[in-house]
Amino acid sequence: MDIFSAAVMLFLIMDPLGNLPIFASILRHIDPKKRRKVLIRELLFALIIMLMFLFAGEAILNFLNLRSESVSIAGGIILFLIAIKMIFPSPGGVTGLPAGEEPFIVPMAIPLMAGPSILAALILLAHTDSSRMLDWTIALVSAWAVSAFILMFYKGFTRILGEKGLTAVERLMGMVLVMISVQMFLDGVANYLNKAVS
């Protein structure tokens, strides 16, 4: 796999377009003056976490005596809880935070941007060919930069869709996220059981 192919794969897994309504929903409850600062901070956190997993993912999991399946199961549970709040909104939106209170790392950086799928893909890339870490780093940073650019202009999409349109897209994405989170959870359980049996 070349750098471009790896970057495209990572970009598709990050799914910035799918995250747009979720990010917009979270940022709606934050003071407008702080929104851009919060978004940039969470995107940088996501990049740092992804770089950590690229270079030390296997070592981190081994040190904590965790399997990669744990990442998938935990991420599935968190995404499921977020999806339920998207479908059945409560005060504070999907984060459950009071209006104006900033999210910190969860859920914007993890698991929305740096989710279990992207972390597992990064561990796999590093494990497959550890001699090409520079290539994988370039691919990751490129995919992240394009995703960050799209998410930074979420306001434009919000204006196009309108308040009701955004709510409709948010609930639709909630339904999709429920299915993704359940699949993520089941994949983690299935992989765990397969390794336990073998």
C-alpha positions as a LaTeX table, in Angstrom:
\begin{tabular}{lrrr}
\hline
Residue & $x$ (\AA) & $y$ (\AA) & $z$ (\AA) \\
\hline
Met1 & 0.00 & 0.00 & 0.00 \\
Asp2 & 1.38 & 3.40 & $-1.01$ \\
Ile3 & 0.99 & 6.66 & 0.93 \\
Phe4 & $-1.98$ & 7.86 & $-1.14$ \\
Ser5 & $-3.89$ & 4.59 & $-0.75$ \\
Ala6 & $-3.25$ & 4.57 & 3.00 \\
Ala7 & $-4.36$ & 8.22 & 3.30 \\
Val8 & $-7.59$ & 7.55 & 1.38 \\
Met9 & $-8.32$ & 4.49 & 3.52 \\
Leu10 & $-7.75$ & 6.44 & 6.75 \\
Phe11 & $-9.85$ & 9.37 & 5.49 \\
Leu12 & $-12.78$ & 7.07 & 4.71 \\
Ile13 & $-12.54$ & 5.47 & 8.15 \\
Met14 & $-12.46$ & 8.90 & 9.86 \\
Asp15 & $-15.68$ & 9.74 & 7.96 \\
Pro16 & $-15.68$ & 13.55 & 8.49 \\
Leu17 & $-18.86$ & 14.00 & 6.42 \\
Gly18 & $-20.69$ & 11.49 & 8.60 \\
Asn19 & $-19.41$ & 13.28 & 11.71 \\
Leu20 & $-20.52$ & 16.75 & 10.54 \\
Pro21 & $-24.05$ & 16.66 & 12.04 \\
Ile22 & $-22.72$ & 15.18 & 15.30 \\
Phe23 & $-20.01$ & 17.83 & 15.65 \\
Ala24 & $-22.51$ & 20.57 & 14.77 \\
Ser25 & $-24.93$ & 19.24 & 17.39 \\
Ile26 & $-22.24$ & 19.23 & 20.08 \\
Leu27 & $-20.92$ & 22.70 & 19.17 \\
Arg28 & $-24.43$ & 24.21 & 19.12 \\
His29 & $-24.47$ & 24.10 & 22.94 \\
Ile30 & $-21.15$ & 25.94 & 23.30 \\
Asp31 & $-20.63$ & 29.69 & 23.47 \\
Pro32 & $-20.14$ & 30.84 & 19.83 \\
Lys33 & $-16.90$ & 32.63 & 20.78 \\
Lys34 & $-15.41$ & 29.35 & 22.04 \\
Arg35 & $-16.57$ & 27.00 & 19.27 \\
Arg36 & $-13.57$ & 27.29 & 16.95 \\
Lys37 & $-11.11$ & 26.99 & 19.85 \\
Val38 & $-12.89$ & 23.87 & 21.15 \\
Leu39 & $-13.03$ & 22.31 & 17.67 \\
Ile40 & $-9.32$ & 22.94 & 16.98 \\
Arg41 & $-8.38$ & 21.58 & 20.44 \\
Glu42 & $-10.41$ & 18.38 & 19.95 \\
Leu43 & $-9.02$ & 17.85 & 16.43 \\
Leu44 & $-5.46$ & 18.22 & 17.77 \\
Phe45 & $-6.22$ & 15.79 & 20.60 \\
Ala46 & $-7.50$ & 13.30 & 18.01 \\
Leu47 & $-4.30$ & 13.66 & 15.94 \\
Ile48 & $-2.08$ & 13.15 & 19.00 \\
Ile49 & $-4.03$ & 10.04 & 20.03 \\
Met50 & $-3.88$ & 8.60 & 16.50 \\
Leu51 & $-0.12$ & 9.22 & 16.30 \\
Met52 & 0.30 & 7.53 & 19.70 \\
Phe53 & $-1.55$ & 4.45 & 18.46 \\
Leu54 & 0.41 & 4.41 & 15.20 \\
Phe55 & 3.76 & 4.40 & 16.98 \\
Ala56 & 2.94 & 2.67 & 20.26 \\
Gly57 & $-0.50$ & 1.09 & 19.92 \\
Glu58 & 0.59 & $-2.50$ & 20.33 \\
Ala59 & 2.96 & $-1.59$ & 23.18 \\
Ile60 & 0.21 & 0.37 & 25.00 \\
Leu61 & $-2.28$ & $-2.49$ & 24.73 \\
Asn62 & 0.33 & $-5.05$ & 25.83 \\
Phe63 & 1.42 & $-2.87$ & 28.77 \\
Leu64 & $-2.18$ & $-2.52$ & 29.98 \\
Asn65 & $-2.76$ & $-6.22$ & 29.28 \\
Leu66 & $-5.59$ & $-5.31$ & 26.88 \\
Arg67 & $-6.55$ & $-6.89$ & 23.60 \\
Ser68 & $-7.44$ & $-4.90$ & 20.47 \\
Glu69 & $-10.97$ & $-6.31$ & 20.85 \\
Ser70 & $-11.32$ & $-4.20$ & 24.02 \\
Val71 & $-10.90$ & $-1.04$ & 21.92 \\
Ser72 & $-13.69$ & $-2.17$ & 19.60 \\
Ile73 & $-16.11$ & $-3.17$ & 22.38 \\
Ala74 & $-15.52$ & $-0.01$ & 24.45 \\
Gly75 & $-15.87$ & 2.22 & 21.38 \\
Gly76 & $-19.08$ & 0.44 & 20.40 \\
Ile77 & $-20.62$ & 1.08 & 23.81 \\
Ile78 & $-19.67$ & 4.79 & 23.80 \\
Leu79 & $-20.96$ & 5.27 & 20.25 \\
Phe80 & $-24.22$ & 3.50 & 21.17 \\
Leu81 & $-24.81$ & 5.89 & 24.08 \\
Ile82 & $-24.08$ & 8.90 & 21.83 \\
Ala83 & $-26.44$ & 7.55 & 19.14 \\
Ile84 & $-29.31$ & 7.10 & 21.62 \\
Lys85 & $-28.93$ & 10.73 & 22.72 \\
Met86 & $-28.94$ & 11.84 & 19.07 \\
Ile87 & $-32.23$ & 10.02 & 18.41 \\
Phe88 & $-33.81$ & 11.06 & 21.72 \\
Pro89 & $-32.28$ & 14.49 & 22.45 \\
Ser90 & $-31.93$ & 15.69 & 26.03 \\
Pro91 & $-30.80$ & 19.07 & 27.41 \\
Gly92 & $-27.13$ & 19.47 & 26.57 \\
Gly93 & $-27.33$ & 17.47 & 23.33 \\
Val94 & $-25.38$ & 14.31 & 22.61 \\
Thr95 & $-22.73$ & 15.07 & 25.25 \\
Gly96 & $-25.26$ & 15.40 & 28.05 \\
Leu97 & $-23.37$ & 18.49 & 29.22 \\
Pro98 & $-25.17$ & 21.65 & 30.36 \\
Ala99 & $-25.39$ & 24.29 & 27.62 \\
Gly100 & $-22.12$ & 26.20 & 27.42 \\
Glu101 & $-20.01$ & 23.49 & 29.07 \\
Glu102 & $-17.24$ & 22.27 & 26.81 \\
Pro103 & $-16.69$ & 18.62 & 25.87 \\
Phe104 & $-13.15$ & 17.47 & 26.61 \\
Ile105 & $-11.65$ & 14.64 & 24.52 \\
Val106 & $-14.85$ & 12.51 & 24.74 \\
Pro107 & $-16.84$ & 12.31 & 22.50 \\
Met108 & $-15.35$ & 14.59 & 19.81 \\
Ala109 & $-11.72$ & 13.48 & 19.80 \\
Ile110 & $-12.59$ & 9.95 & 20.95 \\
Pro111 & $-14.46$ & 8.03 & 19.56 \\
Leu112 & $-15.85$ & 10.30 & 16.80 \\
Met113 & $-12.55$ & 11.36 & 15.19 \\
Ala114 & $-10.11$ & 8.83 & 16.63 \\
Gly115 & $-12.49$ & 5.89 & 16.85 \\
Pro116 & $-11.79$ & 2.19 & 17.36 \\
Ser117 & $-11.75$ & 1.52 & 13.61 \\
Ile118 & $-9.07$ & 4.11 & 12.86 \\
Leu119 & $-6.99$ & 3.09 & 15.89 \\
Ala120 & $-7.17$ & $-0.56$ & 14.86 \\
Ala121 & $-6.22$ & 0.38 & 11.26 \\
Leu122 & $-3.20$ & 2.35 & 12.51 \\
Ile123 & $-2.03$ & $-0.54$ & 14.69 \\
Leu124 & $-2.45$ & $-2.85$ & 11.69 \\
Leu125 & $-0.45$ & $-0.54$ & 9.38 \\
Ala126 & 2.40 & $-0.31$ & 11.87 \\
His127 & 2.30 & $-4.07$ & 12.48 \\
Thr128 & 2.26 & $-4.92$ & 8.75 \\
Asp129 & 5.37 & $-2.90$ & 7.82 \\
Ser130 & 7.13 & $-1.12$ & 10.68 \\
Ser131 & 9.94 & 0.01 & 8.35 \\
Arg132 & 7.59 & 2.51 & 6.65 \\
Met133 & 6.51 & 4.53 & 9.69 \\
Leu134 & 7.31 & 7.83 & 7.92 \\
Asp135 & 4.95 & 6.85 & 5.07 \\
Trp136 & 2.18 & 5.93 & 7.49 \\
Thr137 & 2.69 & 9.19 & 9.41 \\
Ile138 & 2.39 & 11.25 & 6.21 \\
Ala139 & $-0.75$ & 9.31 & 5.24 \\
Leu140 & $-2.31$ & 9.84 & 8.68 \\
Val141 & $-1.53$ & 13.57 & 8.87 \\
Ser142 & $-2.83$ & 14.09 & 5.31 \\
Ala143 & $-6.11$ & 12.27 & 6.03 \\
Trp144 & $-6.50$ & 14.16 & 9.30 \\
Ala145 & $-5.80$ & 17.54 & 7.63 \\
Val146 & $-8.51$ & 17.01 & 4.98 \\
Ser147 & $-10.97$ & 15.79 & 7.63 \\
Ala148 & $-10.16$ & 18.76 & 9.89 \\
Phe149 & $-10.67$ & 21.18 & 6.98 \\
Ile150 & $-14.14$ & 19.74 & 6.30 \\
Leu151 & $-15.14$ & 19.84 & 9.97 \\
Met152 & $-13.86$ & 23.40 & 10.42 \\
Phe153 & $-16.47$ & 24.56 & 7.90 \\
Tyr154 & $-19.41$ & 22.82 & 9.58 \\
Lys155 & $-21.20$ & 26.20 & 9.82 \\
Gly156 & $-21.59$ & 26.35 & 6.04 \\
Phe157 & $-23.35$ & 23.00 & 6.05 \\
Thr158 & $-25.47$ & 24.11 & 8.99 \\
Arg159 & $-26.61$ & 27.18 & 7.05 \\
Ile160 & $-27.45$ & 25.08 & 4.00 \\
Leu161 & $-29.44$ & 22.48 & 5.96 \\
Gly162 & $-31.09$ & 24.85 & 8.43 \\
Glu163 & $-32.10$ & 24.03 & 12.01 \\
Lys164 & $-34.79$ & 21.48 & 11.09 \\
Gly165 & $-32.66$ & 19.90 & 8.39 \\
Leu166 & $-29.76$ & 19.53 & 10.79 \\
Thr167 & $-32.04$ & 17.93 & 13.40 \\
Ala168 & $-33.33$ & 15.48 & 10.78 \\
Val169 & $-29.80$ & 14.59 & 9.63 \\
Glu170 & $-28.69$ & 14.26 & 13.26 \\
Arg171 & $-31.45$ & 11.74 & 14.05 \\
Leu172 & $-30.79$ & 9.84 & 10.84 \\
Met173 & $-27.09$ & 9.68 & 11.73 \\
Gly174 & $-28.12$ & 8.51 & 15.18 \\
Met175 & $-29.89$ & 5.52 & 13.61 \\
Val176 & $-26.84$ & 4.76 & 11.48 \\
Leu177 & $-24.55$ & 5.13 & 14.52 \\
Val178 & $-26.68$ & 2.66 & 16.49 \\
Met179 & $-26.10$ & 0.05 & 13.78 \\
Ile180 & $-22.38$ & 0.86 & 13.50 \\
Ser181 & $-21.92$ & 0.73 & 17.29 \\
Val182 & $-23.73$ & $-2.62$ & 17.58 \\
Gln183 & $-21.64$ & $-4.04$ & 14.72 \\
Met184 & $-18.47$ & $-2.70$ & 16.35 \\
Phe185 & $-19.45$ & $-4.31$ & 19.65 \\
Leu186 & $-20.34$ & $-7.64$ & 18.01 \\
Asp187 & $-17.08$ & $-7.67$ & 16.00 \\
Gly188 & $-15.10$ & $-7.13$ & 19.18 \\
Val189 & $-16.96$ & $-9.92$ & 20.99 \\
Ala190 & $-16.66$ & $-12.28$ & 18.00 \\
Asn191 & $-12.91$ & $-11.66$ & 17.68 \\
Tyr192 & $-12.45$ & $-12.18$ & 21.41 \\
Leu193 & $-14.40$ & $-15.45$ & 21.37 \\
Asn194 & $-12.53$ & $-16.71$ & 18.25 \\
Lys195 & $-9.17$ & $-16.09$ & 19.94 \\
Ala196 & $-10.38$ & $-17.61$ & 23.20 \\
Val197 & $-11.54$ & $-20.79$ & 21.42 \\
Ser198 & $-8.39$ & $-21.07$ & 19.30 \\
\hline
\end{tabular}
